Coordinates of C-alpha atoms in Angstrom, one line a residue:
X19 CA 53.7 -20.1 25.9
X20 CA 51.4 -22.6 24.2
X21 CA 48.7 -21.9 26.8
X22 CA 49.0 -18.2 26.0
X23 CA 48.7 -18.7 22.3
X24 CA 45.7 -21.0 22.8
X25 CA 43.9 -18.4 24.9
X26 CA 44.7 -15.6 22.5
X27 CA 43.3 -17.6 19.6
X28 CA 40.2 -18.5 21.6
X29 CA 39.5 -14.9 22.4
X30 CA 40.0 -13.8 18.8
X31 CA 37.5 -16.5 17.6
X32 CA 34.9 -15.1 19.9
X33 CA 35.2 -11.5 18.7
X34 CA 32.4 -10.0 16.7
X35 CA 33.1 -8.8 13.2
X36 CA 34.0 -5.2 13.0
X37 CA 31.3 -2.8 12.0
X38 CA 31.0 -1.8 8.3
X39 CA 29.6 1.6 9.0
X40 CA 31.0 4.9 10.3
X41 CA 29.1 7.1 12.8
X42 CA 28.9 10.7 11.5
X43 CA 26.7 12.5 14.0
X44 CA 23.8 12.3 16.4
X45 CA 20.4 13.5 15.2
X46 CA 18.7 16.3 17.1
X47 CA 17.0 15.2 20.3
X48 CA 13.6 16.2 19.0
X49 CA 13.9 13.7 16.1
X50 CA 13.6 10.4 17.9
X51 CA 11.8 8.5 15.2
X52 CA 13.3 9.4 11.9
X53 CA 11.8 7.1 9.3
X54 CA 13.2 8.6 6.0
X55 CA 16.0 10.7 4.8
X56 CA 17.1 12.1 1.4
X57 CA 20.4 13.7 0.5
X58 CA 20.6 17.1 -1.3
X59 CA 24.0 17.4 -2.9
X60 CA 23.7 21.2 -3.5
X61 CA 24.3 21.9 0.2
X62 CA 25.3 18.5 1.5
X63 CA 22.3 18.3 3.8
X64 CA 19.5 15.8 4.2
X65 CA 15.7 16.2 4.5
X66 CA 14.3 14.0 7.2
X67 CA 10.8 12.9 8.3
X68 CA 9.3 11.0 11.2
X69 CA 6.6 8.4 11.3
X70 CA 3.2 8.0 12.9
X71 CA 2.5 10.1 16.0
X72 CA 4.8 12.9 15.0
X73 CA 4.5 16.3 13.4
X74 CA 3.7 16.7 9.8
X75 CA 6.9 18.4 8.9
X76 CA 10.1 18.2 6.9
X77 CA 13.4 18.9 8.7
X78 CA 16.6 19.9 7.0
X79 CA 19.8 18.7 8.7
X80 CA 23.3 19.9 8.0
X81 CA 26.5 17.8 8.0
X82 CA 26.9 18.2 11.8
X83 CA 23.5 17.1 12.7
X84 CA 21.8 20.4 13.3
X85 CA 18.3 21.3 12.0
X86 CA 18.7 24.3 9.7
X87 CA 15.2 24.5 8.4
X88 CA 11.7 23.1 9.3
X89 CA 8.8 23.1 6.8
X90 CA 5.3 22.4 8.1
X91 CA 3.2 20.4 5.7
X92 CA -0.1 22.3 5.9
X93 CA -2.7 20.0 4.3
X94 CA -1.5 16.5 5.0
X95 CA -1.7 14.5 8.2
X96 CA 1.1 12.3 9.2
X97 CA -0.8 9.0 9.5
X98 CA 2.4 7.0 9.1
X99 CA 5.1 8.6 7.0
X100 CA 7.6 5.9 6.4
X101 CA 10.0 7.2 3.7
X102 CA 10.9 10.2 1.6
X103 CA 12.4 10.4 -1.9
X104 CA 13.2 12.9 -4.6
X105 CA 12.7 13.0 -8.4
X106 CA 15.3 14.3 -10.9
X107 CA 13.7 17.8 -10.7
X108 CA 14.2 18.2 -7.0
X109 CA 10.6 17.6 -5.9
X110 CA 10.2 15.7 -2.7
X111 CA 7.7 12.9 -2.0
X112 CA 6.5 11.7 1.4
X113 CA 5.3 8.1 1.6
X114 CA 2.3 7.9 3.9
X115 CA 1.9 4.1 3.5
X116 CA 3.0 2.7 6.8
X117 CA 0.5 -0.1 7.4
X118 CA 1.5 -2.2 10.4
X119 CA -1.8 -3.9 10.7
X120 CA -2.5 -4.2 7.0
X121 CA -5.9 -2.5 7.4
X122 CA -5.5 0.9 5.9
X123 CA -7.5 2.0 2.8
X124 CA -6.1 5.6 2.7
X125 CA -2.6 4.9 1.4
X126 CA -0.9 7.8 -0.4
X127 CA 2.2 9.7 -1.4
X128 CA 2.4 13.4 -1.0
X129 CA 4.4 15.6 -3.4
X130 CA 6.2 18.7 -2.1
X131 CA 7.1 21.1 -4.9
X132 CA 10.8 22.0 -5.1
X133 CA 9.9 25.7 -5.0
X134 CA 8.3 25.2 -1.6
X135 CA 11.6 23.9 -0.2
X136 CA 13.6 27.0 -1.0
X137 CA 12.2 29.7 1.2
X138 CA 8.9 28.6 2.7
X139 CA 8.3 27.6 6.3
X140 CA 5.0 25.9 5.4
X141 CA 4.1 24.0 2.2
X142 CA 1.0 22.5 0.6
X143 CA 1.2 19.2 -1.1
X144 CA -0.6 17.3 -3.9
X145 CA -1.8 13.8 -3.3
X146 CA -1.2 10.5 -5.1
X147 CA -3.5 7.8 -3.7
X148 CA -3.3 4.1 -4.4
X149 CA -4.4 0.6 -3.4
X150 CA -3.1 -3.0 -3.8
X151 CA -5.4 -5.1 -6.0
X152 CA -4.1 -8.3 -4.5
X153 CA -5.4 -7.4 -1.0
X154 CA -8.9 -8.5 -0.6
X155 CA -9.3 -8.3 3.2
X156 CA -8.5 -5.5 5.7
X157 CA -6.7 -6.9 7.5
X158 CA -5.8 -10.2 5.7
X159 CA -5.1 -13.5 7.4
X160 CA -2.1 -13.2 9.8
X161 CA -0.1 -15.4 7.4
X162 CA -0.6 -12.9 4.6
X163 CA 0.4 -9.5 6.2
X164 CA 2.3 -8.4 3.1
X165 CA 1.0 -4.8 2.6
X166 CA 3.1 -2.6 4.9
X167 CA 5.7 -0.5 3.2
X168 CA 8.6 1.5 4.6
X169 CA 10.7 1.9 1.5
X170 CA 10.2 3.5 -2.0
X171 CA 11.9 5.6 -4.6
X172 CA 11.0 7.6 -7.7
X173 CA 12.4 6.6 -11.1
X174 CA 11.3 7.8 -14.6
X175 CA 8.0 9.2 -13.4
X176 CA 7.0 6.1 -11.5
X177 CA 7.3 5.1 -7.8
X178 CA 8.6 1.7 -6.8
X179 CA 7.5 0.3 -3.4
X180 CA 9.1 -2.6 -1.6
X181 CA 6.8 -4.2 1.1
X182 CA 7.7 -5.0 4.6
X183 CA 6.5 -8.5 5.5
X184 CA 4.7 -8.7 8.9
X185 CA 3.2 -12.2 8.4
X186 CA 3.1 -14.9 11.0
X187 CA 5.7 -17.4 10.0
X188 CA 7.9 -14.7 8.4
X189 CA 9.9 -16.1 5.5
X190 CA 11.4 -12.8 4.1
X191 CA 8.9 -12.4 1.2
X192 CA 8.7 -8.9 -0.2
X193 CA 6.5 -7.6 -3.0
X194 CA 7.5 -4.9 -5.5
X195 CA 4.8 -2.5 -6.6
X196 CA 4.8 0.2 -9.3
X197 CA 2.7 3.4 -9.1
X198 CA 2.6 6.3 -11.6
X199 CA 3.9 9.6 -10.4
X200 CA 0.7 11.6 -11.1
X201 CA -2.1 13.0 -8.9
X202 CA -5.1 10.7 -8.7
X203 CA -6.2 7.4 -7.4
X204 CA -4.2 4.5 -8.8
X205 CA -4.2 0.7 -8.7
X206 CA -0.6 -0.4 -7.8
X207 CA 0.9 -2.8 -10.3
X208 CA 2.6 -5.9 -8.8
X209 CA 6.0 -6.4 -10.5
X210 CA 7.1 -9.5 -8.6
X211 CA 8.3 -10.9 -5.3
X212 CA 11.5 -12.0 -3.8
X213 CA 12.9 -13.2 -0.5
X214 CA 15.4 -11.6 1.9
X215 CA 15.9 -14.2 4.7
X216 CA 13.8 -15.8 7.4
X217 CA 14.7 -13.8 10.5
X218 CA 12.3 -10.8 10.9
X219 CA 14.6 -8.6 13.0
X220 CA 17.3 -8.9 10.4
X221 CA 15.4 -9.3 7.2
X222 CA 12.4 -7.0 7.2
X223 CA 12.8 -4.1 4.7
X224 CA 12.8 -0.6 6.3
X225 CA 14.0 1.6 3.4
X226 CA 14.6 1.5 -0.4
X227 CA 17.0 3.7 -2.3
X228 CA 18.2 4.1 -5.9
X229 CA 21.7 5.1 -6.9
X230 CA 22.1 8.4 -8.8
X231 CA 22.9 6.5 -12.1
X232 CA 19.9 4.3 -11.5
X233 CA 22.0 1.2 -11.8
X234 CA 21.7 -0.1 -8.2
X235 CA 18.8 -0.6 -5.7
X236 CA 19.7 -0.9 -2.1
X237 CA 17.2 -2.2 0.5
X238 CA 17.9 -1.5 4.2
X239 CA 17.2 -3.8 7.1
X240 CA 18.3 -3.4 10.7
X241 CA 21.7 -5.0 10.0
X242 CA 21.9 -5.6 6.2
X243 CA 21.7 -4.0 2.8
X244 CA 20.2 -6.1 0.1
X245 CA 21.6 -5.0 -3.2
X246 CA 20.1 -5.4 -6.7
X247 CA 22.4 -4.8 -9.7
X248 CA 22.7 -5.5 -13.4
X249 CA 18.9 -5.4 -13.9
X250 CA 17.1 -4.2 -17.1
X251 CA 15.0 -1.1 -16.9
X252 CA 12.7 -1.6 -13.9
X253 CA 12.8 -5.4 -13.9
X254 CA 14.9 -5.3 -10.7
X255 CA 14.6 -9.1 -10.3
X256 CA 16.3 -9.7 -13.6
X257 CA 19.7 -8.9 -12.2
X258 CA 21.7 -10.0 -9.2
X259 CA 20.7 -9.9 -5.6
X260 CA 23.4 -9.7 -3.0
X261 CA 23.2 -9.5 0.8
X262 CA 25.7 -7.1 2.4
X263 CA 26.3 -7.3 6.1
X264 CA 26.6 -4.1 8.1
X265 CA 27.8 -5.9 11.2
X266 CA 25.9 -3.4 13.3
X267 CA 22.4 -4.0 14.6
X268 CA 20.0 -1.1 15.5
X269 CA 16.6 0.1 14.5
X270 CA 17.8 1.5 11.1
X271 CA 14.8 3.0 9.3
X272 CA 16.3 5.4 6.7
X273 CA 18.9 5.5 4.0
X274 CA 19.9 7.6 1.1
X275 CA 22.6 7.5 -1.6
X276 CA 25.2 10.3 -1.7
X277 CA 26.6 9.2 -5.0
X278 CA 26.7 5.8 -6.8
X279 CA 28.7 4.2 -4.0
X280 CA 28.3 6.1 -0.7
X281 CA 25.2 5.7 1.5
X282 CA 24.0 7.5 4.6
X283 CA 22.0 5.5 7.1
X284 CA 19.9 6.7 10.1
X285 CA 18.4 4.8 13.1
X286 CA 15.7 5.6 15.6
X287 CA 16.5 6.5 19.2
X288 CA 15.9 3.6 21.5
X289 CA 16.9 4.3 25.1
X290 CA 20.5 5.4 25.1
X291 CA 21.2 3.8 21.7
X292 CA 20.5 5.0 18.2
X293 CA 19.4 8.4 17.0
X294 CA 22.4 8.7 14.7
X295 CA 23.5 9.0 11.1
X296 CA 26.1 6.7 9.7
X297 CA 28.0 6.4 6.4
X298 CA 29.1 3.4 4.5
X299 CA 30.0 2.4 0.9
X300 CA 29.0 -0.5 -1.3
X301 CA 32.7 -1.0 -2.1
X302 CA 33.5 -1.4 1.6
X303 CA 30.5 -3.7 2.2
X304 CA 31.4 -5.9 -0.8
X305 CA 35.0 -6.2 0.4
X306 CA 33.9 -7.4 3.9
X307 CA 31.3 -9.8 2.6

């Protein structure tokens, strides 16, 4: 009996923690590299985009994972679209700022007018270009590859970008930049920096989202959410920073708030894994932390 109890306890100690996310549905097969999603509460759908090497298009996906609408972006090339966000008026923004090698000088955000999303199958965009004043070399030294971005959101007529660190000797450093939401060519304003953790696969930021009441910022990695709360205005570093474990590792590249607690996540297809949409809540993640 004692031997049985010992073996049972040993097996229990080796078990992995249960996942903190729930699988909702698989993405359509044609969308293998989803890099950004944004939820639309009116019809409980999401708009999705893909990153470099894929079509310049927006895809509307319903709650069962089917594409219900495709809008071609007629005057913008998908150099490396890495995230999509929405303003309070319902306009969408496509972040063409993927910069793996830190050598791009054509970084921009494309605005898709809300009216184009209603009935059109093709849509023009307006362009918001920007640069990082701290970057002096293209590319910089391999220990200073701090200028890739895969996550941003719009708040109060400004964009907030959170950089993905690709430096040799990764230490989790991420920069926060601010850019005005208006057409033109802008110099990004550095608001500050912070650290996630020192393991690239688990700590590089792949999406950034803002809760509907603007009280929470959630940053996605492949297996974590880094949560900022209790900040003042747009000084996100003035509040608290909490790491919430998803207990599920995959190439998660996209996230969106449904409300002030519920979050949808999406990962890229990799072999027979991924290519799915999941749901979690901050309440659940905090409880398991």
